[in-house]
Amino acid sequence: MKFSGKILALTAVQAGVFGTTAFVFEAPKPRFGTSLAASRGPPPRRRGGVLGATPPVGAADRIADATGRMDAAMRGGAGPSDMNAIWDRSAPVTAQGGSLRTWSFASAAIDKVLVMMKTDGRPLNADVELWQGPDNTPQKMRVYIEDGNLRPFSCVIDSPGGQNAIAIRNTATMEYPLAATVEADATDVGSGAANIAAITSRIRDIIPRTVQGGAVYTKPFDPSVASVQVMMKTDGRPLNARIELLQGPNNIKQVIDVYTEDGLERPFFAVFESPGSGNVLRIVNTATLEFPLSAVLEPYIIQTPTVGADGNAFILG
């Protein structure tokens, strides 16, 4: 009893001098300062009994936004609206029947060029050539379109190296002028044409179909497909081919005869407008059996069906 009384007396003296008690423990102080501890946010939650951190607020929105941008790039890079907007922000050059117009690109940094042509609804007949140095034409095309307003011409020409020029000659008569615009590939999306590399990025990853020399490859498309993208290339050999857009039996709406000196360095890429129904694309390898080519035909723009007042869905066009 005397020993217990001495312990209680010693405890009372300690409480009076130091302001503490022997039976109460102070809570441990935070390891960080007040401001730093407050900035760390709430403690992580437990998921399924395991301690794990939760994503910060707004992360889902940022992930969805990034996914949307990636999906837009996979559907055609700059997007269909940017392709059509080039006519609005550029200054097309009018080429009268029988005249020649040229665009020069001296910079070696420009390795792709977007060429677009159209008319006011009349037929379009033109020759498009890539010049590289004097008397050197590594790529050329002959174009015919029944209606240059309904189906404008859009083509991407690879122009590696420097001292390149695009030449467009209107092979029709004086009564059939055409409007043409040529845009160089721009790393800055806000200036000039949209990023041409992004426009052709999706179709480059698709497994192509081999078309032997003299063979024919056809592919029909649904009425909801408003435009079709075409890419042809070789393993480094010359490329000679004809591309035809048909609507109905033997009803040719557009024809392009293509020659490329090196189908690997300068592949062919174009967008064919396909309004209406019954559209079929036909590729004919006009070279001999020793010169096969690889071709890809895929939809570029797919229209969304519109529901009418009667509840039936239909495609505008």
mmCIF file of C-alpha atoms in Angstrom:
data_model
loop_
_atom_site.group_PDB
_atom_site.id
_atom_site.type_symbol
_atom_site.label_atom_id
_atom_site.label_comp_id
_atom_site.label_asym_id
_atom_site.label_seq_id
_atom_site.Cartn_x
_atom_site.Cartn_y
_atom_site.Cartn_z
ATOM 1 C CA MET A 1 0.000 0.000 0.000
ATOM 2 C CA LYS A 2 2.826 2.390 0.815
ATOM 3 C CA PHE A 3 4.501 1.541 -2.491
ATOM 4 C CA SER A 4 1.283 2.240 -4.495
ATOM 5 C CA GLY A 5 0.778 5.517 -2.699
ATOM 6 C CA LYS A 6 4.300 6.630 -3.647
ATOM 7 C CA ILE A 7 3.590 5.862 -7.335
ATOM 8 C CA LEU A 8 0.366 7.901 -7.242
ATOM 9 C CA ALA A 9 2.172 10.779 -5.566
ATOM 10 C CA LEU A 10 4.922 10.702 -8.190
ATOM 11 C CA THR A 11 2.316 10.733 -10.968
ATOM 12 C CA ALA A 12 0.572 13.746 -9.491
ATOM 13 C CA VAL A 13 3.863 15.662 -9.261
ATOM 14 C CA GLN A 14 4.646 14.855 -12.946
ATOM 15 C CA ALA A 15 1.212 16.066 -14.054
ATOM 16 C CA GLY A 16 1.640 19.290 -12.164
ATOM 17 C CA VAL A 17 5.121 20.058 -13.485
ATOM 18 C CA PHE A 18 5.028 18.874 -17.110
ATOM 19 C CA GLY A 19 1.280 19.110 -17.816
ATOM 20 C CA THR A 20 1.099 15.480 -18.900
ATOM 21 C CA THR A 21 -0.220 12.301 -17.437
ATOM 22 C CA ALA A 22 1.381 8.914 -17.392
ATOM 23 C CA PHE A 23 -1.721 7.157 -18.720
ATOM 24 C CA VAL A 24 -2.472 9.350 -21.821
ATOM 25 C CA PHE A 25 -0.410 9.276 -25.068
ATOM 26 C CA GLU A 26 -0.301 12.187 -27.431
ATOM 27 C CA ALA A 27 -1.255 11.546 -31.077
ATOM 28 C CA PRO A 28 1.787 11.451 -33.363
ATOM 29 C CA LYS A 29 2.408 14.671 -35.214
ATOM 30 C CA PRO A 30 2.119 14.677 -39.032
ATOM 31 C CA ARG A 31 5.315 13.921 -40.844
ATOM 32 C CA PHE A 32 4.852 16.871 -43.200
ATOM 33 C CA GLY A 33 4.018 20.498 -42.554
ATOM 34 C CA THR A 34 0.456 21.739 -42.461
ATOM 35 C CA SER A 35 0.409 23.240 -45.944
ATOM 36 C CA LEU A 36 2.128 20.241 -47.574
ATOM 37 C CA ALA A 37 -0.118 17.752 -45.813
ATOM 38 C CA ALA A 38 -3.208 19.672 -46.939
ATOM 39 C CA SER A 39 -2.061 19.659 -50.559
ATOM 40 C CA ARG A 40 -1.774 15.889 -50.598
ATOM 41 C CA GLY A 41 -5.550 15.521 -50.748
ATOM 42 C CA PRO A 42 -7.727 12.819 -49.192
ATOM 43 C CA PRO A 43 -6.233 9.446 -48.299
ATOM 44 C CA PRO A 44 -6.519 6.642 -50.864
ATOM 45 C CA ARG A 45 -9.570 4.451 -50.792
ATOM 46 C CA ARG A 46 -9.694 0.721 -50.288
ATOM 47 C CA ARG A 47 -10.853 -1.362 -53.254
ATOM 48 C CA GLY A 48 -11.796 -4.929 -52.403
ATOM 49 C CA GLY A 49 -9.902 -4.760 -49.116
ATOM 50 C CA VAL A 50 -6.639 -3.696 -50.865
ATOM 51 C CA LEU A 51 -5.268 -0.217 -50.398
ATOM 52 C CA GLY A 52 -5.016 1.524 -53.801
ATOM 53 C CA ALA A 53 -4.932 5.063 -55.110
ATOM 54 C CA THR A 54 -7.890 6.504 -57.019
ATOM 55 C CA PRO A 55 -7.462 8.620 -60.185
ATOM 56 C CA PRO A 56 -7.577 12.378 -59.618
ATOM 57 C CA VAL A 57 -10.701 14.355 -60.222
ATOM 58 C CA GLY A 58 -11.294 14.979 -63.969
ATOM 59 C CA ALA A 59 -9.017 12.164 -65.174
ATOM 60 C CA ALA A 60 -11.924 10.323 -66.810
ATOM 61 C CA ASP A 61 -12.816 13.438 -68.813
ATOM 62 C CA ARG A 62 -9.237 13.880 -69.980
ATOM 63 C CA ILE A 63 -8.975 10.215 -70.959
ATOM 64 C CA ALA A 64 -12.248 10.399 -72.901
ATOM 65 C CA ASP A 65 -11.069 13.540 -74.689
ATOM 66 C CA ALA A 66 -7.772 11.929 -75.655
ATOM 67 C CA THR A 67 -9.589 8.811 -76.850
ATOM 68 C CA GLY A 68 -11.863 10.951 -78.986
ATOM 69 C CA ARG A 69 -8.908 12.678 -80.617
ATOM 70 C CA MET A 70 -7.239 9.346 -81.339
ATOM 71 C CA ASP A 71 -10.464 7.958 -82.782
ATOM 72 C CA ALA A 72 -10.834 11.012 -85.027
ATOM 73 C CA ALA A 73 -7.287 10.530 -86.271
ATOM 74 C CA MET A 74 -7.949 6.859 -87.019
ATOM 75 C CA ARG A 75 -11.069 7.757 -88.998
ATOM 76 C CA GLY A 76 -9.110 9.959 -91.355
ATOM 77 C CA GLY A 77 -6.830 12.247 -89.443
ATOM 78 C CA ALA A 78 -7.880 15.805 -90.090
ATOM 79 C CA GLY A 79 -11.453 14.743 -90.641
ATOM 80 C CA PRO A 80 -13.847 15.096 -93.585
ATOM 81 C CA SER A 81 -14.826 18.653 -92.692
ATOM 82 C CA ASP A 82 -11.214 19.826 -92.994
ATOM 83 C CA MET A 83 -10.929 18.324 -96.474
ATOM 84 C CA ASN A 84 -13.968 20.280 -97.638
ATOM 85 C CA ALA A 85 -12.848 23.430 -95.842
ATOM 86 C CA ILE A 86 -9.679 23.640 -97.934
ATOM 87 C CA TRP A 87 -11.690 25.112 -100.787
ATOM 88 C CA ASP A 88 -12.989 27.859 -98.485
ATOM 89 C CA ARG A 89 -9.649 28.960 -97.026
ATOM 90 C CA SER A 90 -7.530 28.551 -100.177
ATOM 91 C CA ALA A 91 -7.379 30.591 -103.385
ATOM 92 C CA PRO A 92 -8.174 28.196 -106.266
ATOM 93 C CA VAL A 93 -6.564 28.868 -109.617
ATOM 94 C CA THR A 94 -8.742 28.730 -112.726
ATOM 95 C CA ALA A 95 -7.312 26.740 -115.608
ATOM 96 C CA GLN A 96 -9.056 27.402 -118.893
ATOM 97 C CA GLY A 97 -9.367 24.689 -121.499
ATOM 98 C CA GLY A 98 -5.964 23.870 -122.987
ATOM 99 C CA SER A 99 -3.987 25.896 -120.414
ATOM 100 C CA LEU A 100 -1.231 24.787 -118.032
ATOM 101 C CA ARG A 101 -0.785 25.757 -114.371
ATOM 102 C CA THR A 102 2.238 24.872 -112.204
ATOM 103 C CA TRP A 103 3.066 25.014 -108.477
ATOM 104 C CA SER A 104 6.709 24.806 -107.348
ATOM 105 C CA PHE A 105 8.022 23.534 -103.992
ATOM 106 C CA ALA A 106 11.735 24.169 -103.584
ATOM 107 C CA SER A 107 11.906 23.121 -99.942
ATOM 108 C CA ALA A 108 13.075 19.565 -99.289
ATOM 109 C CA ALA A 109 10.943 19.490 -96.097
ATOM 110 C CA ILE A 110 7.743 19.191 -98.167
ATOM 111 C CA ASP A 111 7.303 15.493 -98.878
ATOM 112 C CA LYS A 112 3.530 15.378 -99.550
ATOM 113 C CA VAL A 113 1.217 17.560 -101.623
ATOM 114 C CA LEU A 114 -2.586 17.615 -101.707
ATOM 115 C CA VAL A 115 -4.058 18.276 -105.164
ATOM 116 C CA MET A 116 -7.746 19.128 -105.570
ATOM 117 C CA MET A 117 -9.738 19.979 -108.703
ATOM 118 C CA LYS A 118 -13.385 20.666 -109.481
ATOM 119 C CA THR A 119 -15.701 22.329 -112.004
ATOM 120 C CA ASP A 120 -19.070 24.042 -111.874
ATOM 121 C CA GLY A 121 -20.856 20.814 -112.841
ATOM 122 C CA ARG A 122 -19.326 20.230 -116.248
ATOM 123 C CA PRO A 123 -17.019 17.327 -117.147
ATOM 124 C CA LEU A 124 -13.412 17.494 -115.967
ATOM 125 C CA ASN A 125 -10.496 16.366 -118.157
ATOM 126 C CA ALA A 126 -6.977 17.044 -116.919
ATOM 127 C CA ASP A 127 -3.419 15.742 -116.737
ATOM 128 C CA VAL A 128 -1.636 15.970 -113.374
ATOM 129 C CA GLU A 129 2.148 15.519 -113.294
ATOM 130 C CA LEU A 130 4.901 15.613 -110.696
ATOM 131 C CA TRP A 131 8.089 17.238 -111.984
ATOM 132 C CA GLN A 132 11.417 16.698 -110.241
ATOM 133 C CA GLY A 133 14.232 18.485 -112.006
ATOM 134 C CA PRO A 134 14.458 19.063 -115.754
ATOM 135 C CA ASP A 135 12.787 16.475 -117.985
ATOM 136 C CA ASN A 136 11.983 14.128 -115.080
ATOM 137 C CA THR A 137 8.353 13.123 -114.482
ATOM 138 C CA PRO A 138 8.299 10.388 -111.809
ATOM 139 C CA GLN A 139 4.481 10.416 -111.483
ATOM 140 C CA LYS A 140 1.607 11.420 -113.736
ATOM 141 C CA MET A 141 -2.145 10.939 -113.942
ATOM 142 C CA ARG A 142 -4.879 11.411 -116.506
ATOM 143 C CA VAL A 143 -8.214 12.300 -114.910
ATOM 144 C CA TYR A 144 -11.762 12.207 -116.255
ATOM 145 C CA ILE A 145 -14.829 13.051 -114.141
ATOM 146 C CA GLU A 146 -18.356 13.233 -115.502
ATOM 147 C CA ASP A 147 -19.470 15.924 -112.999
ATOM 148 C CA GLY A 148 -16.620 17.909 -111.448
ATOM 149 C CA ASN A 149 -18.874 19.553 -108.873
ATOM 150 C CA LEU A 150 -20.593 16.425 -107.579
ATOM 151 C CA ARG A 151 -17.363 14.416 -107.533
ATOM 152 C CA PRO A 152 -14.366 16.737 -107.063
ATOM 153 C CA PHE A 153 -10.878 15.303 -107.480
ATOM 154 C CA SER A 154 -8.706 14.838 -104.367
ATOM 155 C CA CYS A 155 -5.290 13.205 -104.472
ATOM 156 C CA VAL A 156 -2.158 13.090 -102.305
ATOM 157 C CA ILE A 157 1.149 13.042 -104.183
ATOM 158 C CA ASP A 158 4.363 12.076 -102.410
ATOM 159 C CA SER A 159 7.193 14.434 -103.336
ATOM 160 C CA PRO A 160 10.366 13.340 -101.522
ATOM 161 C CA GLY A 161 13.506 15.360 -102.086
ATOM 162 C CA GLY A 162 13.653 18.942 -103.272
ATOM 163 C CA GLN A 163 12.944 20.923 -106.436
ATOM 164 C CA ASN A 164 9.480 19.446 -106.998
ATOM 165 C CA ALA A 165 6.648 20.971 -109.003
ATOM 166 C CA ILE A 166 3.016 20.050 -109.691
ATOM 167 C CA ALA A 167 1.714 20.645 -113.214
ATOM 168 C CA ILE A 168 -1.995 20.594 -114.082
ATOM 169 C CA ARG A 169 -3.044 20.820 -117.718
ATOM 170 C CA ASN A 170 -6.709 21.198 -118.655
ATOM 171 C CA THR A 171 -7.037 18.902 -121.664
ATOM 172 C CA ALA A 172 -10.641 19.929 -122.369
ATOM 173 C CA THR A 173 -11.725 22.678 -124.766
ATOM 174 C CA MET A 174 -12.180 26.339 -123.924
ATOM 175 C CA GLU A 175 -15.784 25.779 -122.807
ATOM 176 C CA TYR A 176 -14.749 23.561 -119.874
ATOM 177 C CA PRO A 177 -12.596 25.434 -117.329
ATOM 178 C CA LEU A 178 -11.629 23.928 -113.984
ATOM 179 C CA ALA A 179 -10.568 25.225 -110.567
ATOM 180 C CA ALA A 180 -7.478 23.732 -108.934
ATOM 181 C CA THR A 181 -5.722 24.149 -105.611
ATOM 182 C CA VAL A 182 -2.465 22.612 -104.382
ATOM 183 C CA GLU A 183 -1.594 22.547 -100.687
ATOM 184 C CA ALA A 184 1.732 21.423 -99.241
ATOM 185 C CA ASP A 185 1.884 19.186 -96.204
ATOM 186 C CA ALA A 186 2.086 21.320 -93.046
ATOM 187 C CA THR A 187 3.315 20.211 -89.654
ATOM 188 C CA ASP A 188 1.320 23.078 -88.172
ATOM 189 C CA VAL A 189 -2.339 22.088 -88.487
ATOM 190 C CA GLY A 190 -3.471 25.702 -88.239
ATOM 191 C CA SER A 191 -1.679 26.843 -91.391
ATOM 192 C CA GLY A 192 -2.132 25.697 -94.960
ATOM 193 C CA ALA A 193 -3.622 22.305 -95.535
ATOM 194 C CA ALA A 194 -4.389 19.981 -92.692
ATOM 195 C CA ASN A 195 -1.793 17.404 -91.779
ATOM 196 C CA ILE A 196 -1.778 15.197 -94.887
ATOM 197 C CA ALA A 197 0.133 12.444 -93.109
ATOM 198 C CA ALA A 198 -2.754 12.145 -90.641
ATOM 199 C CA ILE A 199 -5.280 11.927 -93.500
ATOM 200 C CA THR A 200 -3.530 8.867 -94.926
ATOM 201 C CA SER A 201 -2.508 7.308 -91.592
ATOM 202 C CA ARG A 202 -5.487 4.956 -91.170
ATOM 203 C CA ILE A 203 -5.377 3.309 -94.576
ATOM 204 C CA ARG A 204 -1.622 2.661 -94.359
ATOM 205 C CA ASP A 205 -2.165 0.148 -91.548
ATOM 206 C CA ILE A 206 -4.723 -1.959 -93.458
ATOM 207 C CA ILE A 207 -3.531 -5.194 -95.051
ATOM 208 C CA PRO A 208 -3.631 -4.608 -98.828
ATOM 209 C CA ARG A 209 -4.774 -6.934 -101.586
ATOM 210 C CA THR A 210 -2.317 -7.993 -104.289
ATOM 211 C CA VAL A 211 -3.422 -7.314 -107.873
ATOM 212 C CA GLN A 212 -1.293 -9.120 -110.423
ATOM 213 C CA GLY A 213 -0.409 -7.601 -113.773
ATOM 214 C CA GLY A 214 -3.449 -7.592 -116.064
ATOM 215 C CA ALA A 215 -5.828 -8.523 -113.212
ATOM 216 C CA VAL A 216 -8.973 -6.656 -112.136
ATOM 217 C CA TYR A 217 -10.076 -5.918 -108.569
ATOM 218 C CA THR A 218 -13.604 -4.628 -107.894
ATOM 219 C CA LYS A 219 -15.359 -3.724 -104.662
ATOM 220 C CA PRO A 220 -18.949 -2.467 -104.226
ATOM 221 C CA PHE A 221 -19.922 -0.005 -101.512
ATOM 222 C CA ASP A 222 -23.053 0.614 -99.483
ATOM 223 C CA PRO A 223 -25.189 3.709 -100.230
ATOM 224 C CA SER A 224 -24.213 5.092 -96.800
ATOM 225 C CA VAL A 225 -20.581 5.440 -97.979
ATOM 226 C CA ALA A 226 -20.233 9.027 -99.175
ATOM 227 C CA SER A 227 -16.589 8.754 -100.257
ATOM 228 C CA VAL A 228 -13.966 6.045 -100.701
ATOM 229 C CA GLN A 229 -10.211 6.198 -100.110
ATOM 230 C CA VAL A 230 -7.865 4.331 -102.419
ATOM 231 C CA MET A 231 -4.185 3.529 -101.941
ATOM 232 C CA MET A 232 -1.934 1.658 -104.363
ATOM 233 C CA LYS A 233 1.755 0.850 -104.062
ATOM 234 C CA THR A 234 4.392 -1.621 -105.192
ATOM 235 C CA ASP A 235 7.604 -3.077 -103.808
ATOM 236 C CA GLY A 236 9.691 -0.472 -105.642
ATOM 237 C CA ARG A 237 8.775 -1.354 -109.210
ATOM 238 C CA PRO A 238 6.813 0.952 -111.538
ATOM 239 C CA LEU A 239 3.071 1.239 -111.031
ATOM 240 C CA ASN A 240 0.642 1.368 -113.948
ATOM 241 C CA ALA A 241 -3.063 1.181 -113.146
ATOM 242 C CA ARG A 242 -6.502 2.459 -113.981
ATOM 243 C CA ILE A 243 -9.112 3.265 -111.320
ATOM 244 C CA GLU A 244 -12.759 3.520 -112.315
ATOM 245 C CA LEU A 245 -15.809 4.569 -110.331
ATOM 246 C CA LEU A 246 -18.960 2.976 -111.721
ATOM 247 C CA GLN A 247 -22.582 3.591 -110.770
ATOM 248 C CA GLY A 248 -24.703 0.982 -112.425
ATOM 249 C CA PRO A 249 -23.694 -1.425 -115.222
ATOM 250 C CA ASN A 250 -21.001 0.098 -117.481
ATOM 251 C CA ASN A 251 -21.831 3.605 -116.249
ATOM 252 C CA ILE A 252 -18.410 5.139 -115.589
ATOM 253 C CA LYS A 253 -18.484 8.301 -113.497
ATOM 254 C CA GLN A 254 -14.761 8.813 -112.891
ATOM 255 C CA VAL A 255 -11.536 7.405 -114.348
ATOM 256 C CA ILE A 256 -7.897 7.932 -113.312
ATOM 257 C CA ASP A 257 -4.949 6.473 -115.231
ATOM 258 C CA VAL A 258 -1.910 6.395 -112.946
ATOM 259 C CA TYR A 259 1.786 5.969 -113.643
ATOM 260 C CA THR A 260 4.402 6.024 -110.871
ATOM 261 C CA GLU A 261 8.085 5.440 -111.444
ATOM 262 C CA ASP A 262 8.565 3.938 -107.956
ATOM 263 C CA GLY A 263 5.405 2.648 -106.275
ATOM 264 C CA LEU A 264 7.133 2.292 -102.905
ATOM 265 C CA GLU A 265 8.637 5.764 -102.685
ATOM 266 C CA ARG A 266 5.608 7.450 -104.267
ATOM 267 C CA PRO A 267 2.435 5.457 -103.512
ATOM 268 C CA PHE A 268 -0.879 6.622 -104.932
ATOM 269 C CA PHE A 269 -3.613 7.897 -102.593
ATOM 270 C CA ALA A 270 -6.923 9.471 -103.625
ATOM 271 C CA VAL A 271 -10.431 10.049 -102.319
ATOM 272 C CA PHE A 272 -13.369 9.254 -104.608
ATOM 273 C CA GLU A 273 -16.726 10.867 -103.906
ATOM 274 C CA SER A 274 -19.473 8.232 -104.165
ATOM 275 C CA PRO A 275 -22.906 9.840 -103.726
ATOM 276 C CA GLY A 276 -26.001 7.754 -104.324
ATOM 277 C CA SER A 277 -26.308 3.988 -104.534
ATOM 278 C CA GLY A 278 -24.798 1.267 -106.674
ATOM 279 C CA ASN A 279 -21.209 2.570 -106.502
ATOM 280 C CA VAL A 280 -18.433 0.166 -107.442
ATOM 281 C CA LEU A 281 -14.693 0.851 -107.593
ATOM 282 C CA ARG A 282 -12.641 -1.090 -110.109
ATOM 283 C CA ILE A 283 -8.836 -1.270 -110.225
ATOM 284 C CA VAL A 284 -7.150 -2.593 -113.360
ATOM 285 C CA ASN A 285 -3.420 -3.328 -113.253
ATOM 286 C CA THR A 286 -2.449 -2.290 -116.780
ATOM 287 C CA ALA A 287 1.136 -3.524 -116.366
ATOM 288 C CA THR A 288 2.410 -6.979 -117.297
ATOM 289 C CA LEU A 289 2.527 -9.989 -115.016
ATOM 290 C CA GLU A 290 5.964 -9.050 -113.666
ATOM 291 C CA PHE A 291 4.627 -5.861 -112.043
ATOM 292 C CA PRO A 292 2.011 -6.622 -109.353
ATOM 293 C CA LEU A 293 0.613 -3.930 -107.087
ATOM 294 C CA SER A 294 -0.975 -3.744 -103.635
ATOM 295 C CA ALA A 295 -4.339 -1.989 -103.337
ATOM 296 C CA VAL A 296 -6.558 -0.908 -100.454
ATOM 297 C CA LEU A 297 -10.177 0.235 -100.920
ATOM 298 C CA GLU A 298 -11.900 1.477 -97.787
ATOM 299 C CA PRO A 299 -14.732 3.919 -96.926
ATOM 300 C CA TYR A 300 -13.558 7.416 -96.065
ATOM 301 C CA ILE A 301 -16.828 9.102 -95.037
ATOM 302 C CA ILE A 302 -19.881 7.134 -93.908
ATOM 303 C CA GLN A 303 -23.153 9.044 -93.669
ATOM 304 C CA THR A 304 -25.480 8.570 -90.718
ATOM 305 C CA PRO A 305 -29.012 7.553 -91.757
ATOM 306 C CA THR A 306 -31.657 10.236 -91.192
ATOM 307 C CA VAL A 307 -35.040 9.283 -89.738
ATOM 308 C CA GLY A 308 -37.945 10.861 -91.558
ATOM 309 C CA ALA A 309 -41.348 11.901 -90.281
ATOM 310 C CA ASP A 310 -42.766 8.468 -91.062
ATOM 311 C CA GLY A 311 -40.089 6.809 -88.938
ATOM 312 C CA ASN A 312 -38.174 5.334 -91.900
ATOM 313 C CA ALA A 313 -34.426 5.852 -92.180
ATOM 314 C CA PHE A 314 -32.926 7.190 -95.399
ATOM 315 C CA ILE A 315 -29.577 8.521 -96.663
ATOM 316 C CA LEU A 316 -29.320 12.112 -97.854
ATOM 317 C CA GLY A 317 -27.533 12.628 -101.125
#
